[in-house]
PDB file of C-alpha atoms in Angstrom:
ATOM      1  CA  UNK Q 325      -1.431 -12.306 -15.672  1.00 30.00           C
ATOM      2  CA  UNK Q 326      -3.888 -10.350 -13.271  1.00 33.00           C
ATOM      3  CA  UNK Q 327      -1.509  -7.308 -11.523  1.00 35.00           C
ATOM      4  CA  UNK Q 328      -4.900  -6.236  -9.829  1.00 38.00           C
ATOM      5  CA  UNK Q 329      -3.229  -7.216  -6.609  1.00 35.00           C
ATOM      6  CA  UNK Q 330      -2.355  -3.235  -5.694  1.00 34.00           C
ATOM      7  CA  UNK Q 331      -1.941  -1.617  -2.369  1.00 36.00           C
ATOM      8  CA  UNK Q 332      -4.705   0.707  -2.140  1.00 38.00           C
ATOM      9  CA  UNK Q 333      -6.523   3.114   0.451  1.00 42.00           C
ATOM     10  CA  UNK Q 334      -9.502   3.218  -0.656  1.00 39.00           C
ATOM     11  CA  UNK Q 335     -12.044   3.590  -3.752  1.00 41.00           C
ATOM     12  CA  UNK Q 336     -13.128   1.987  -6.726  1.00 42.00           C
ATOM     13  CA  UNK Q 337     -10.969   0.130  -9.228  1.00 44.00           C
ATOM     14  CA  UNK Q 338     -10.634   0.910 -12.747  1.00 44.00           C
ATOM     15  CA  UNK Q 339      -9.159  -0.743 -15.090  1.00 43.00           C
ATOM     16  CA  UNK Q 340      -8.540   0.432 -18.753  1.00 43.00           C
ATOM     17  CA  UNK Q 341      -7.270  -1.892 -22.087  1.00 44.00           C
ATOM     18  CA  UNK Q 342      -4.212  -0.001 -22.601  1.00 50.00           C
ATOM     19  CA  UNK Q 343      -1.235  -2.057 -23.027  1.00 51.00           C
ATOM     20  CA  UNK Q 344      -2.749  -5.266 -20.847  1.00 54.00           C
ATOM     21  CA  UNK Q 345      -2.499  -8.885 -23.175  1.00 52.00           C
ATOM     22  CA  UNK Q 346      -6.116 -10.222 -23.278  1.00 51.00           C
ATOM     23  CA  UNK Q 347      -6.661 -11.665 -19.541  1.00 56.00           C
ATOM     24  CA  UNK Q 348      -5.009  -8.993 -17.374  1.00 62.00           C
ATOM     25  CA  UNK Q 349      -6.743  -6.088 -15.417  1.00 62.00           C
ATOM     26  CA  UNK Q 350      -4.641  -3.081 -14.457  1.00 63.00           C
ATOM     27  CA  UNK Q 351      -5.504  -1.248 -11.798  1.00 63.00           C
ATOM     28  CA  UNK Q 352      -5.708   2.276 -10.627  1.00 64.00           C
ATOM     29  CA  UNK Q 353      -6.776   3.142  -7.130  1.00 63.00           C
ATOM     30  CA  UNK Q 354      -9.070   5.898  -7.572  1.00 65.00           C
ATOM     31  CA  UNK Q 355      -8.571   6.747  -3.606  1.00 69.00           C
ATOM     32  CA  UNK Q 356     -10.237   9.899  -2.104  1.00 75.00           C
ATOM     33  CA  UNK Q 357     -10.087  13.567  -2.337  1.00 81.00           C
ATOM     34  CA  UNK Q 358      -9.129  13.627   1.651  1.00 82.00           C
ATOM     35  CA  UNK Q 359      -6.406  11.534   3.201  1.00 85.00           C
ATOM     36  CA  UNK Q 360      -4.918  11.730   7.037  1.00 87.00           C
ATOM     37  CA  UNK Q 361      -1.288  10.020   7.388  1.00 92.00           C
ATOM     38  CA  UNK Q 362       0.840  10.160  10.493  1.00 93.00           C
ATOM     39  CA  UNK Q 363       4.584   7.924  11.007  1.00 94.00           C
ATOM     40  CA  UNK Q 364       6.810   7.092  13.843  1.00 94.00           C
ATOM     41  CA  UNK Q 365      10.095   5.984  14.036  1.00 92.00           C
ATOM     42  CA  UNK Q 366      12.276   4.639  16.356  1.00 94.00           C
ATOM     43  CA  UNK Q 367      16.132   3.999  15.802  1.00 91.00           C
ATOM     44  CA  UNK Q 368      18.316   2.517  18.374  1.00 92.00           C
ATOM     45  CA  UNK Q 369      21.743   0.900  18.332  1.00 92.00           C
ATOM     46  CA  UNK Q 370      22.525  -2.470  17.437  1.00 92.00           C
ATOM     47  CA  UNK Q 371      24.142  -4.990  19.495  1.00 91.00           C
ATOM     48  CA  UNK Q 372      26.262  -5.683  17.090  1.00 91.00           C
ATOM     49  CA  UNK Q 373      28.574  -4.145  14.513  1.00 89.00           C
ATOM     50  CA  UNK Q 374      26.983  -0.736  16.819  1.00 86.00           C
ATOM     51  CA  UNK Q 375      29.703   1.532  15.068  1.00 88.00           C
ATOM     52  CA  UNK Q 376      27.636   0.699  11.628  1.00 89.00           C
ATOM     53  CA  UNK Q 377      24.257  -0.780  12.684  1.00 91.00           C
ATOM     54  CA  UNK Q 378      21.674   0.977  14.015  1.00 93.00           C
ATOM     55  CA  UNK Q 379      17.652  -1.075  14.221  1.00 94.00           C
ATOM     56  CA  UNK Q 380      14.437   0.722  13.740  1.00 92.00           C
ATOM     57  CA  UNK Q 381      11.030   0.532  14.805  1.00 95.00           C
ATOM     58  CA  UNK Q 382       8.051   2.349  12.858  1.00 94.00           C
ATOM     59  CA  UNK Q 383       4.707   2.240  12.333  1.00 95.00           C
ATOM     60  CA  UNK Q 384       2.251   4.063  10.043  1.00 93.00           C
ATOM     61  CA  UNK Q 385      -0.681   5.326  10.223  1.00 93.00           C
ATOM     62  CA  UNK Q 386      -3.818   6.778   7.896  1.00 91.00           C
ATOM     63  CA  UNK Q 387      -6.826   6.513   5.912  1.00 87.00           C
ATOM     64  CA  UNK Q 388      -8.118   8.033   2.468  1.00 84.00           C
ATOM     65  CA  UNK Q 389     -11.339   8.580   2.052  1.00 80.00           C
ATOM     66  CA  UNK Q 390     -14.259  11.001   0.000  1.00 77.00           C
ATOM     67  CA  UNK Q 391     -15.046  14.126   1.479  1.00 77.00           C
ATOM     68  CA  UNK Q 392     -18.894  14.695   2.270  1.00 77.00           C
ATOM     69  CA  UNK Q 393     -19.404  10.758   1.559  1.00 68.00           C
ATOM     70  CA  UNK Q 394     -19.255   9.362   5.158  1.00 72.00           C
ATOM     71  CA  UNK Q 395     -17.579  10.243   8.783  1.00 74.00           C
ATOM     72  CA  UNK Q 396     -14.605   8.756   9.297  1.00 73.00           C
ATOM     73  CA  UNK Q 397     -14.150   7.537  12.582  1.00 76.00           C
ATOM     74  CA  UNK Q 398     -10.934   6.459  14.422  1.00 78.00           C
ATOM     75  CA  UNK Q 399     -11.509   2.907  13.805  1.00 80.00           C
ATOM     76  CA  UNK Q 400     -11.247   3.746  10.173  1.00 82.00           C
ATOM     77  CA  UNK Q 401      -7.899   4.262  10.205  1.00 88.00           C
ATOM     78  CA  UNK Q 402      -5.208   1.505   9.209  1.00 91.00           C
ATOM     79  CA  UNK Q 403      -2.527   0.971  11.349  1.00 93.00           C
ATOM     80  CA  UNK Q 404       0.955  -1.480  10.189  1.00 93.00           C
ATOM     81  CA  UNK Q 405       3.656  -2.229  11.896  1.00 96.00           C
ATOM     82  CA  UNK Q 406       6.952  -2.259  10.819  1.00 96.00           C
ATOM     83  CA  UNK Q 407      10.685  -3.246  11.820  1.00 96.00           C
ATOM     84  CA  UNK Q 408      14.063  -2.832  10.415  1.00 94.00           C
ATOM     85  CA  UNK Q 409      17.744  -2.587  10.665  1.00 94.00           C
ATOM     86  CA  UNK Q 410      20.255   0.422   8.862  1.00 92.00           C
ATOM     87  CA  UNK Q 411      23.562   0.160   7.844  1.00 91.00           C
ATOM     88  CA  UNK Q 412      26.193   2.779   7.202  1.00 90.00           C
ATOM     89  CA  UNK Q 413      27.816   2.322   3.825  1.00 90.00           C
ATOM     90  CA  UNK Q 414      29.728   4.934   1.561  1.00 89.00           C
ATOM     91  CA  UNK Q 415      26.580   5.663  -0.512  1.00 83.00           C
ATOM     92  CA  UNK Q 416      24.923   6.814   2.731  1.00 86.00           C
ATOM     93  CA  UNK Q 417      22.760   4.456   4.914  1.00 87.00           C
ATOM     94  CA  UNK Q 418      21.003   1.599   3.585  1.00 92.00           C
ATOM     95  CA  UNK Q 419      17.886  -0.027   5.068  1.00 91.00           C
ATOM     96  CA  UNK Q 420      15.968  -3.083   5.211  1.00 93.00           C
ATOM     97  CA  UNK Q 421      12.124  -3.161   6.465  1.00 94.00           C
ATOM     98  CA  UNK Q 422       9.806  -5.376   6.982  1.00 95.00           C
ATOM     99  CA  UNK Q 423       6.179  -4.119   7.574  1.00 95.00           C
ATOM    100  CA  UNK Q 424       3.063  -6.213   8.082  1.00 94.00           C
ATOM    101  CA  UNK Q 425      -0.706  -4.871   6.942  1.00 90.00           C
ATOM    102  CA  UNK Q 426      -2.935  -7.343   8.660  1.00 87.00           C
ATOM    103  CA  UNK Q 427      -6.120  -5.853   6.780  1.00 84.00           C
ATOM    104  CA  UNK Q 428      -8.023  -7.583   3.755  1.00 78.00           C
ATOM    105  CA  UNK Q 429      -8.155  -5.765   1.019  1.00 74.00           C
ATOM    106  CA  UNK Q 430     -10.819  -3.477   0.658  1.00 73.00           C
ATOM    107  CA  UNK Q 431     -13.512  -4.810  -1.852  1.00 74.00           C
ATOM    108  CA  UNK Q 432     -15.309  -2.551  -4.186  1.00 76.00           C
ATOM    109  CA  UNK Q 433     -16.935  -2.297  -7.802  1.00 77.00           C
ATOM    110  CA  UNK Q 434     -14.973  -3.482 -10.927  1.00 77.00           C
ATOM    111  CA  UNK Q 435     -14.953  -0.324 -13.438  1.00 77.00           C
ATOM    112  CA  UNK Q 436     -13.850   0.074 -16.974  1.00 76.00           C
ATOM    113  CA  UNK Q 437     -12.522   3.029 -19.075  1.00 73.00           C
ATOM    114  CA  UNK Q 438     -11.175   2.488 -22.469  1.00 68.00           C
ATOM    115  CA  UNK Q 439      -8.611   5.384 -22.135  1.00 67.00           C
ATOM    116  CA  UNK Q 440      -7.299   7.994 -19.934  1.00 65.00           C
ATOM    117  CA  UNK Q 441      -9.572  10.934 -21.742  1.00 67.00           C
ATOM    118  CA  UNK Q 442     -13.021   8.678 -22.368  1.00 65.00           C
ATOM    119  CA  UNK Q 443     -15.752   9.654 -20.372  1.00 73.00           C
ATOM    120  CA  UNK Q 444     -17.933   6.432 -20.121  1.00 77.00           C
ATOM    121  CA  UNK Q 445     -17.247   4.180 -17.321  1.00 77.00           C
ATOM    122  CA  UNK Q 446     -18.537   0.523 -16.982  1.00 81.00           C
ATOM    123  CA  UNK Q 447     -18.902  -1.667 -13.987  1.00 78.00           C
ATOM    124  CA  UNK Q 448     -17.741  -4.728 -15.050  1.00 78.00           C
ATOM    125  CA  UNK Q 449     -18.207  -6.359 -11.608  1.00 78.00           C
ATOM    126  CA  UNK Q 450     -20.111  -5.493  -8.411  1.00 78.00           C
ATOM    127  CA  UNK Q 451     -17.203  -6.545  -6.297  1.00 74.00           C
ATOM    128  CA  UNK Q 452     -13.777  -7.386  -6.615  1.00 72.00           C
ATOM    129  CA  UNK Q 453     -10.951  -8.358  -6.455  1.00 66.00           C
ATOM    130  CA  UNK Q 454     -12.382 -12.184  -6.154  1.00 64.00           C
ATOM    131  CA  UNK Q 455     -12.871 -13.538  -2.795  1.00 63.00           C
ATOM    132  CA  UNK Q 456      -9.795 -15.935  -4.104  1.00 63.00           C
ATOM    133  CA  UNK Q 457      -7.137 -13.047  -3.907  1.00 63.00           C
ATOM    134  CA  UNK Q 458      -7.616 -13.322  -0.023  1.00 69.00           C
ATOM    135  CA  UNK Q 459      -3.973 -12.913   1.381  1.00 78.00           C
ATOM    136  CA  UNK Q 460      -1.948 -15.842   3.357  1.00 84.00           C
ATOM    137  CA  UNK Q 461      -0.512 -14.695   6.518  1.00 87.00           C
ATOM    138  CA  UNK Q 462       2.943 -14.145   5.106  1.00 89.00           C
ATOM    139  CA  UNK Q 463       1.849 -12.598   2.135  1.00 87.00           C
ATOM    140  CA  UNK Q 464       0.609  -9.767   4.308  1.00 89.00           C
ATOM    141  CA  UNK Q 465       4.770  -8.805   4.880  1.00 92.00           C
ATOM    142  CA  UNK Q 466       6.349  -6.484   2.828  1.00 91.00           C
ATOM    143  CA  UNK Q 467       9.821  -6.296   2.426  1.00 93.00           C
ATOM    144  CA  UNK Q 468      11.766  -3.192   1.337  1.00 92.00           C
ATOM    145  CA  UNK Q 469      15.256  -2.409   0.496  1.00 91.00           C
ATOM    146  CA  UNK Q 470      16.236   1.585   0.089  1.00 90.00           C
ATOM    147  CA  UNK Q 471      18.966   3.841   0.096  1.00 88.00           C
ATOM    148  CA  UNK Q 472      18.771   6.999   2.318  1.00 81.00           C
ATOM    149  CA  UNK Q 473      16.318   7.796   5.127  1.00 75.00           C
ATOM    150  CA  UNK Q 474      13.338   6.785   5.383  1.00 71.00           C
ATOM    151  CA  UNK Q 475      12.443  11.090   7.343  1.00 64.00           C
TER     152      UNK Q 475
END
């Protein structure tokens, strides 16, 4: 079972042995110590059921990176698209997304720590994740389901 497939903005991956059966990496995105992050949303009425059904637009925006390691310029930063629809309910409002992140995932050096407190870290592999775990178009969508707003 390899879970290294993880959303990430940026930095190495480690992976420690923890609780992982023989085969499986887990991964922690080590990110950055610096991070820029801006959202928009827009909600307008529904066509139908308008009393109850209200669509959204949104798209986010940012980038994480290491301070003193590299200028970041504008077209560092990710930008995903997203769509939606609400619906009133007695719990509050409920909502449905769908966002797409076009961009491959970020390659970088495998790294290993045997536990949260050791100190020694080993690169298990120059790069990774494998060239394999390249995403089909439709894998790129992400679908959420929430309760409450999303601001």
């Amino acid at each position: 079972m390899d879970t290294a497939a993880t959303n990430r903005a940026g930095g190495e991956k480690v992976f420690r042995a923890g609780n992982c059966v023989p085969g499986c990496v887990q991964t922690r995105p080590t990110g950055g110590n610096t991070v820029i992050i801006a959202n928009a949303e827009l909600r307008l009425p529904s066509p139908i059921l308008a009393s109850r059904m209200r669509l959204g637009l949104f798209v986010d925006v940012g980038q994480v990176w290491e301070r003193g390691d590299e200028i970041i310029t504008i077209s560092d930063v990710k930008v995903t698209p997203g769509a939606g629809v609400r619906f009133t309910t007695p719990l509050g409002p409920v909502r449905i997304d769908v966002a797409y992140n076009g961009y491959a995932t970020e390659r970088g050096p495998l790294l290993y720590q045997t536990s949260d407190t050791a100190s020694t870290i080993t690169q298990i592999r120059p790069s990774y994740p494998p060239v394999r775990a390249a995403k089909t178009f439709w894998q790129k969508f992400v679908l959420q389901f929430a309760v409450g707003q999303a601001f």
